Tab-separated table of C-alpha atoms in Angstrom:
chain	number	residue	atom	x	y	z
I	1	MET	CA	-23.798	21.660	-2.303
I	2	LYS	CA	-21.280	21.919	0.093
I	3	ALA	CA	-18.770	19.363	0.826
I	4	PHE	CA	-16.228	18.935	3.489
I	5	LEU	CA	-12.525	17.300	3.970
I	6	ILE	CA	-11.911	16.339	7.362
I	7	LEU	CA	-8.406	15.455	8.110
I	8	GLU	CA	-7.581	13.158	11.034
I	9	ASP	CA	-5.522	15.865	12.992
I	10	GLY	CA	-8.983	17.938	13.046
I	11	THR	CA	-8.160	20.514	9.879
I	12	VAL	CA	-11.457	21.027	7.753
I	13	PHE	CA	-11.560	22.360	4.269
I	14	GLU	CA	-14.805	23.278	3.118
I	15	GLY	CA	-15.594	23.129	-0.683
I	16	ILE	CA	-18.015	22.044	-3.305
I	17	HIS	CA	-19.269	18.478	-3.779
I	18	ILE	CA	-18.489	16.755	-6.811
I	19	GLY	CA	-18.877	13.244	-8.006
I	20	ALA	CA	-21.020	10.585	-6.350
I	21	ASP	CA	-23.607	11.452	-3.423
I	22	LYS	CA	-21.476	9.517	-0.884
I	23	GLU	CA	-18.897	9.760	1.999
I	24	ALA	CA	-15.217	8.401	1.761
I	25	VAL	CA	-12.998	7.523	4.473
I	26	SER	CA	-9.634	7.078	3.026
I	27	GLU	CA	-5.961	7.711	2.966
I	28	ILE	CA	-5.142	11.155	1.671
I	29	VAL	CA	-1.878	11.594	-0.695
I	30	PHE	CA	-1.220	14.095	-3.406
I	31	ASN	CA	0.025	13.850	-6.974
I	32	THR	CA	2.200	16.486	-8.628
I	33	SER	CA	1.584	15.377	-12.300
I	34	MET	CA	0.540	18.158	-14.611
I	35	THR	CA	-1.517	15.906	-16.945
I	36	GLY	CA	-2.904	12.165	-16.980
I	37	TYR	CA	-5.425	12.398	-14.345
I	38	LEU	CA	-7.666	9.615	-16.072
I	39	GLU	CA	-4.538	7.282	-15.571
I	40	VAL	CA	-3.909	8.447	-12.057
I	41	LEU	CA	-7.851	7.958	-11.088
I	42	THR	CA	-7.652	4.212	-12.886
I	43	ASP	CA	-4.365	3.415	-11.457
I	44	PRO	CA	-4.823	0.270	-8.890
I	45	SER	CA	-1.894	1.609	-7.006
I	46	TYR	CA	-4.505	4.091	-5.342
I	47	ALA	CA	-6.814	1.668	-4.011
I	48	GLY	CA	-7.727	2.699	-0.674
I	49	GLN	CA	-6.675	6.171	-1.215
I	50	ALA	CA	-8.290	9.513	-2.173
I	51	VAL	CA	-6.038	11.756	-4.498
I	52	VAL	CA	-5.271	15.440	-4.352
I	53	MET	CA	-4.424	16.676	-7.672
I	54	THR	CA	-1.577	19.738	-6.926
I	55	TYR	CA	-2.247	20.893	-10.862
I	56	PRO	CA	-5.256	23.691	-10.067
I	57	LEU	CA	-7.224	22.558	-13.301
I	58	ILE	CA	-8.413	19.070	-13.741
I	59	GLY	CA	-10.839	17.868	-16.487
I	60	ASN	CA	-10.056	20.172	-19.307
I	61	TYR	CA	-9.423	17.441	-21.958
I	62	GLY	CA	-12.433	15.210	-20.840
I	63	ILE	CA	-12.246	11.479	-20.263
I	64	THR	CA	-10.328	9.790	-23.090
I	65	PRO	CA	-9.599	6.370	-23.782
I	66	ASP	CA	-6.421	5.855	-21.907
I	67	MET	CA	-7.624	3.956	-18.523
I	68	GLU	CA	-4.869	1.976	-16.985
I	69	SER	CA	-7.350	-0.681	-15.420
I	70	ARG	CA	-10.744	-2.018	-15.786
I	71	LYS	CA	-12.067	0.661	-13.447
I	72	PRO	CA	-11.006	3.688	-11.269
I	73	TRP	CA	-9.577	2.619	-8.045
I	74	VAL	CA	-9.434	5.936	-5.838
I	75	LYS	CA	-11.992	6.178	-3.020
I	76	GLY	CA	-11.889	10.057	-3.351
I	77	TYR	CA	-11.110	12.870	-5.627
I	78	ILE	CA	-9.782	16.449	-4.363
I	79	VAL	CA	-9.219	19.158	-6.688
I	80	ARG	CA	-9.069	22.780	-6.851
I	81	GLU	CA	-11.049	23.514	-10.140
I	82	LEU	CA	-13.113	20.933	-11.953
I	83	SER	CA	-13.699	21.306	-15.557
I	84	ARG	CA	-17.239	21.292	-16.447
I	85	MET	CA	-16.901	21.593	-20.221
I	86	PRO	CA	-14.070	19.568	-21.661
I	87	SER	CA	-12.730	20.308	-24.992
I	88	ASN	CA	-10.805	17.591	-26.813
I	89	PHE	CA	-11.337	15.682	-30.187
I	90	ARG	CA	-10.767	12.372	-27.785
I	91	SER	CA	-13.042	13.330	-25.163
I	92	GLN	CA	-16.078	10.738	-24.499
I	93	GLY	CA	-17.222	12.640	-21.306
I	94	THR	CA	-16.706	14.657	-18.485
I	95	ILE	CA	-14.927	13.781	-14.895
I	96	GLN	CA	-18.238	14.751	-12.898
I	97	ASP	CA	-19.920	12.108	-15.015
I	98	PHE	CA	-17.226	9.954	-14.749
I	99	LEU	CA	-17.058	9.839	-11.043
I	100	VAL	CA	-20.789	9.694	-10.340
I	101	LYS	CA	-20.864	6.431	-12.767
I	102	HIS	CA	-18.188	4.717	-10.707
I	103	GLY	CA	-19.358	5.969	-7.274
I	104	ILE	CA	-16.344	8.091	-6.168
I	105	PRO	CA	-17.079	11.152	-4.162
I	106	GLY	CA	-14.846	14.203	-4.630
I	107	ILE	CA	-14.423	17.934	-3.335
I	108	ALA	CA	-13.595	21.122	-5.468
I	109	GLY	CA	-12.832	24.936	-4.741
I	110	ILE	CA	-10.388	24.260	-2.144
I	111	ASP	CA	-7.063	25.190	-1.605
I	112	THR	CA	-5.396	22.318	-2.564
I	113	ARG	CA	-1.625	24.225	-2.325
I	114	ALA	CA	-2.407	24.477	1.494
I	115	LEU	CA	-3.618	20.822	1.623
I	116	THR	CA	-0.565	19.337	-0.050
I	117	LYS	CA	1.700	21.823	2.606
I	118	ILE	CA	0.022	20.168	5.286
I	119	LEU	CA	0.498	16.615	4.142
I	120	ARG	CA	4.176	17.469	3.313
I	121	GLU	CA	4.618	18.983	6.804
I	122	LYS	CA	2.713	16.247	8.935
I	123	GLY	CA	2.703	13.738	6.843
I	124	THR	CA	0.150	11.535	4.844
I	125	MET	CA	-2.911	11.224	6.990
I	126	ASN	CA	-6.242	9.919	6.791
I	127	GLY	CA	-9.600	11.893	6.185
I	128	MET	CA	-13.050	12.023	5.000
I	129	ILE	CA	-15.180	13.489	2.295
I	130	THR	CA	-18.348	14.326	3.109
I	131	ALA	CA	-21.504	16.789	2.432
I	132	ASP	CA	-22.948	16.157	5.621
I	133	GLU	CA	-23.052	19.626	7.149
I	134	THR	CA	-23.918	18.297	10.607
I	135	TYR	CA	-20.832	16.102	11.105
I	136	ARG	CA	-19.454	16.218	14.288
I	137	LEU	CA	-15.620	16.124	14.647
I	138	GLU	CA	-15.539	14.248	17.950
I	139	GLU	CA	-17.485	11.309	16.221
I	140	VAL	CA	-15.425	11.246	13.017
I	141	LEU	CA	-11.718	11.639	14.197
I	142	PRO	CA	-11.734	8.380	15.599
I	143	LYS	CA	-13.070	6.623	12.614
I	144	LEU	CA	-10.243	8.474	10.464
I	145	ARG	CA	-7.358	7.329	12.992
I	146	ALA	CA	-8.604	3.545	12.980
I	147	TYR	CA	-8.868	3.592	8.727
I	148	THR	CA	-6.194	1.528	6.943
I	149	THR	CA	-6.208	0.515	3.323
I	150	GLY	CA	-5.835	-3.173	4.486
I	151	ALA	CA	-5.202	-5.989	1.830
I	152	VAL	CA	-6.197	-4.143	-1.173
I	153	VAL	CA	-4.036	-6.088	-3.724
I	154	GLU	CA	-6.775	-8.925	-3.371
I	155	GLN	CA	-9.239	-6.195	-4.649
I	156	VAL	CA	-7.164	-5.218	-7.719
I	157	THR	CA	-5.800	-8.299	-9.112
I	158	CYS	CA	-7.466	-10.280	-11.855
I	159	GLU	CA	-9.558	-12.977	-11.289
I	160	SER	CA	-8.139	-15.642	-13.476
I	161	PRO	CA	-5.241	-15.915	-15.938
I	162	TYR	CA	-5.313	-14.555	-19.636
I	163	THR	CA	-3.040	-14.072	-22.264
I	164	LEU	CA	-2.271	-11.473	-24.757
I	165	LYS	CA	-0.609	-12.675	-27.877
I	166	GLY	CA	2.836	-12.010	-29.172
I	167	LYS	CA	5.583	-13.766	-31.261
I	168	GLY	CA	8.413	-13.247	-29.311
I	169	LYS	CA	9.444	-13.951	-25.597
I	170	ARG	CA	6.757	-15.736	-23.240
I	171	VAL	CA	6.607	-13.359	-20.125
I	172	ALA	CA	4.361	-14.380	-16.827
I	173	LEU	CA	3.072	-10.947	-15.209
I	174	LEU	CA	2.277	-11.660	-11.849
I	175	ASP	CA	-0.567	-8.967	-11.465
I	176	LEU	CA	-0.468	-7.155	-8.103
I	177	GLY	CA	-2.563	-4.270	-9.446
I	178	ALA	CA	-0.707	-3.819	-12.585
I	179	LYS	CA	-1.311	-1.044	-14.835
I	180	GLN	CA	-2.203	-2.051	-18.199
I	181	ASN	CA	0.650	-0.195	-20.087
I	182	ILE	CA	3.119	-2.850	-18.571
I	183	ALA	CA	1.748	-5.572	-20.633
I	184	LYS	CA	1.483	-3.112	-23.456
I	185	SER	CA	5.283	-2.360	-23.126
I	186	LEU	CA	6.072	-5.788	-23.378
I	187	GLN	CA	3.490	-6.329	-26.293
I	188	ASN	CA	5.055	-3.482	-28.140
I	189	ARG	CA	8.333	-5.574	-27.905
I	190	GLY	CA	6.915	-8.527	-29.490
I	191	CYS	CA	6.425	-10.396	-26.065
I	192	ALA	CA	3.298	-12.965	-25.386
I	193	VAL	CA	1.954	-11.955	-21.906
I	194	THR	CA	0.420	-13.949	-19.593
I	195	VAL	CA	-1.120	-12.486	-16.681
I	196	TYR	CA	-1.717	-14.013	-13.528
I	197	PRO	CA	-3.665	-13.098	-10.145
I	198	ALA	CA	-1.760	-12.068	-7.190
I	199	HIS	CA	-1.740	-15.476	-5.237
I	200	THR	CA	-1.000	-17.951	-8.042
I	201	LYS	CA	1.491	-20.509	-6.693
I	202	ALA	CA	5.179	-20.217	-8.237
I	203	GLU	CA	4.904	-23.715	-9.172
I	204	GLU	CA	1.670	-22.781	-11.666
I	205	ILE	CA	3.778	-20.151	-13.244
I	206	LEU	CA	7.196	-22.051	-13.629
I	207	ALA	CA	5.288	-24.818	-14.882
I	208	GLU	CA	4.636	-23.383	-17.920
I	209	LYS	CA	8.239	-22.296	-18.466
I	210	PRO	CA	8.222	-18.725	-19.245
I	211	ASP	CA	11.280	-17.176	-20.736
I	212	GLY	CA	10.915	-14.043	-17.886
I	213	ILE	CA	8.645	-13.167	-14.991
I	214	MET	CA	7.338	-9.411	-14.187
I	215	LEU	CA	5.932	-8.567	-11.029
I	216	SER	CA	3.883	-5.647	-11.400
I	217	ASN	CA	3.073	-2.486	-9.421
I	218	GLY	CA	0.304	-2.428	-6.549
I	219	PRO	CA	-1.157	-0.687	-3.750
I	220	GLY	CA	-1.082	-1.117	0.208
I	221	ASP	CA	1.885	-2.066	2.741
I	222	PRO	CA	3.876	-4.516	1.177
I	223	LYS	CA	4.246	-6.547	4.718
I	224	GLU	CA	0.569	-7.224	4.124
I	225	CYS	CA	1.392	-9.583	1.353
I	226	GLY	CA	2.895	-12.490	3.294
I	227	ARG	CA	1.704	-15.224	0.909
I	228	VAL	CA	2.818	-13.508	-2.299
I	229	ILE	CA	6.137	-12.897	-0.955
I	230	GLU	CA	6.162	-16.934	0.021
I	231	GLU	CA	5.810	-17.454	-3.721
I	232	ILE	CA	8.023	-14.719	-5.072
I	233	ARG	CA	10.880	-16.537	-2.822
I	234	LYS	CA	10.230	-19.423	-4.892
I	235	LEU	CA	10.394	-17.421	-8.141
I	236	TYR	CA	13.766	-16.045	-7.422
I	237	ASP	CA	15.112	-19.735	-6.216
I	238	SER	CA	14.483	-20.539	-10.031
I	239	ASP	CA	16.721	-19.380	-12.860
I	240	THR	CA	14.084	-17.368	-14.596
I	241	PRO	CA	14.923	-13.756	-15.308
I	242	ILE	CA	12.805	-11.457	-13.327
I	243	PHE	CA	12.019	-7.774	-13.764
I	244	ALA	CA	9.873	-6.159	-10.747
I	245	ILE	CA	8.484	-2.882	-10.498
I	246	CYS	CA	6.962	-0.453	-7.803
I	247	LEU	CA	5.225	-3.021	-5.172
I	248	GLY	CA	7.208	-5.902	-6.823
I	249	HIS	CA	10.361	-4.356	-6.356
I	250	GLN	CA	9.344	-3.933	-2.507
I	251	LEU	CA	8.028	-7.676	-2.076
I	252	MET	CA	11.196	-9.081	-4.103
I	253	ALA	CA	13.432	-7.397	-1.407
I	254	LEU	CA	11.051	-8.642	1.510
I	255	ALA	CA	11.565	-12.024	-0.031
I	256	LYS	CA	15.283	-11.879	0.382
I	257	GLY	CA	15.412	-10.363	3.923
I	258	ALA	CA	15.313	-6.806	3.184
I	259	ASP	CA	12.897	-4.265	5.262
I	260	THR	CA	10.466	-1.483	3.781
I	261	HIS	CA	9.091	1.273	5.919
I	262	LYS	CA	6.358	3.811	5.135
I	263	MET	CA	7.333	7.247	3.925
I	264	LYS	CA	6.255	10.622	5.391
I	265	TYR	CA	4.182	11.439	2.169
I	266	GLY	CA	5.536	9.240	-0.502
I	267	HIS	CA	6.346	9.843	-4.225
I	268	ARG	CA	3.398	10.456	-6.422
I	269	GLY	CA	3.739	12.491	-9.653
I	270	GLY	CA	5.636	12.367	-13.159
I	271	ASN	CA	8.737	14.299	-12.375
I	272	HIS	CA	10.949	12.550	-9.615
I	273	PRO	CA	14.499	12.209	-10.849
I	274	VAL	CA	16.313	8.851	-10.176
I	275	LYS	CA	20.081	8.189	-10.791
I	276	ASP	CA	21.372	5.004	-12.315
I	277	LEU	CA	24.524	4.267	-9.859
I	278	GLU	CA	26.265	2.176	-12.556
I	279	THR	CA	26.055	4.839	-15.478
I	280	GLY	CA	26.008	8.133	-13.259
I	281	ARG	CA	22.974	9.206	-15.808
I	282	VAL	CA	19.644	10.927	-14.264
I	283	TYR	CA	16.378	9.859	-15.524
I	284	ILE	CA	12.760	11.668	-14.914
I	285	SER	CA	10.562	9.167	-13.665
I	286	SER	CA	6.802	8.389	-12.973
I	287	GLN	CA	6.358	7.278	-9.451
I	288	ASN	CA	3.169	6.376	-7.224
I	289	HIS	CA	4.417	4.868	-3.674
I	290	GLY	CA	4.115	5.454	-0.240
I	291	TYR	CA	6.581	2.871	0.834
I	292	VAL	CA	10.439	2.001	0.478
I	293	VAL	CA	12.951	-0.446	0.706
I	294	ASP	CA	15.268	-0.257	3.398
I	295	THR	CA	18.932	-0.852	1.858
I	296	ASP	CA	20.911	-0.308	5.275
I	297	ASN	CA	20.434	-4.233	6.315
I	298	LEU	CA	20.474	-5.109	2.703
I	299	ASP	CA	23.119	-8.383	2.516
I	300	PRO	CA	25.359	-7.025	-0.365
I	301	SER	CA	25.959	-10.434	-1.216
I	302	VAL	CA	22.362	-10.762	-2.306
I	303	ALA	CA	21.180	-7.435	-3.786
I	304	VAL	CA	22.985	-3.750	-4.331
I	305	PRO	CA	21.382	-0.594	-4.897
I	306	ALA	CA	20.793	0.023	-8.731
I	307	PHE	CA	19.002	3.699	-8.673
I	308	VAL	CA	18.504	6.130	-5.714
I	309	ASN	CA	16.333	8.997	-5.748
I	310	VAL	CA	18.170	12.524	-6.394
I	311	ASN	CA	15.785	14.483	-4.295
I	312	ASP	CA	15.729	12.471	-0.994
I	313	GLY	CA	18.248	9.500	-1.321
I	314	THR	CA	15.760	6.926	-0.806
I	315	ASN	CA	16.365	3.473	-2.923
I	316	GLU	CA	14.865	3.255	-6.442
I	317	GLY	CA	15.969	0.243	-7.394
I	318	LEU	CA	18.145	-3.266	-6.874
I	319	SER	CA	20.462	-5.494	-8.564
I	320	TYR	CA	20.608	-9.183	-7.688
I	321	LYS	CA	23.934	-10.855	-7.623
I	322	GLY	CA	24.394	-13.831	-9.320
I	323	LYS	CA	20.727	-13.480	-10.506
I	324	ASN	CA	19.200	-12.158	-13.832
I	325	ILE	CA	16.885	-10.167	-11.501
I	326	PHE	CA	16.630	-6.553	-11.408
I	327	THR	CA	13.813	-4.340	-9.623
I	328	VAL	CA	12.938	-0.596	-9.768
I	329	GLN	CA	10.598	1.508	-7.500
I	330	PHE	CA	9.662	3.703	-10.609
I	331	HIS	CA	7.446	3.525	-13.214
I	332	PRO	CA	9.486	2.584	-16.896
I	333	GLU	CA	6.058	2.262	-18.132
I	334	ALA	CA	4.894	5.759	-17.129
I	335	CYS	CA	1.535	6.702	-18.321
I	336	PRO	CA	1.257	9.318	-17.181
I	337	GLY	CA	5.220	10.425	-17.215
I	338	PRO	CA	8.119	10.351	-19.083
I	339	GLN	CA	9.345	7.866	-20.996
I	340	ASP	CA	12.978	8.175	-19.931
I	341	SER	CA	13.619	4.925	-18.209
I	342	SER	CA	11.146	2.665	-20.883
I	343	TYR	CA	14.665	1.337	-22.178
I	344	LEU	CA	14.587	-1.193	-18.959
I	345	PHE	CA	11.982	-3.100	-20.839
I	346	ASP	CA	14.614	-3.628	-23.537
I	347	ARG	CA	16.995	-4.692	-20.667
I	348	PHE	CA	14.640	-7.241	-19.637
I	349	ILE	CA	14.123	-8.647	-23.123
I	350	ASN	CA	18.118	-8.927	-23.369
I	351	MET	CA	18.034	-10.808	-20.210
I	352	MET	CA	15.666	-13.264	-21.848
I	353	GLY	CA	18.087	-13.597	-24.805
I	354	GLY	CA	16.435	-11.139	-27.138
I	355	ASN	CA	13.919	-11.627	-29.493
I	356	GLN	CA	16.263	-13.191	-32.169
């Protein structure tokens, strides 16, 4: 069956329908990872978005037990070629069946290289995946231009607190759309992790006297999270060590008077170089974000840049003055991606006094 990808600038790609039999309007973004497509599909940071995979063959090792969340969050899936016959001893099914099961439409057989070049040159834009051959551009385009991802953090966060056992430090993880490997990375270091919904009051978290607090990754525009920012400001005022990733990094910056802005096309993939400004060492990182912290109006008495993106010079992390708080824009828990920066979890453990 034919399918069409219609972009808000009027560009139309024709391909083959995959996944669920439905239409999807969403923000269109691209990911440059060569592996880890299941982790991409199940990363809550993609809520409200359709993902273009730049690697041409997707699905060749099937569906494996590597989900990063309880379900996939993407609204659409765009690939050059979808493997219909996976081959892997861990495979539990095909991408096609997975997309149908979770109600995600997609399109295959289009020139994803050309599509990615459009998104890089013109910037991230909205689009529609449809199998309706009678579509009318004059009716579709206004819908696309009006679309916003909205308050997606509320959709992806957990419903109630829960605890993962451990014999070491007690960590409170604020779930803004957390990938499972964040909690797992802490558990692997002996931590007991209590996961809290995004809009949990700071007083409730601090009442449990955690040894440290983690602010997770998550989707959407950080400025949509006004209530969460208010609570993070209270967490900052406590003396509890804090480590924040991605959206958590942005929200902490907003809580302390910095600003954020939307990037032209963002950073999404497992090959982004970041430089540690203290040591000068460069790490290859996994990233998934469309917004970035502005450092021009950052009060140096509050925080200073700690990491920078080697490719475009954007901020990749902050160190807060007089506080046991550091935040990074990239994903030290990776999955998919390199494990170069996983040492940051060890740094967080040391901030909490170590596991002795």
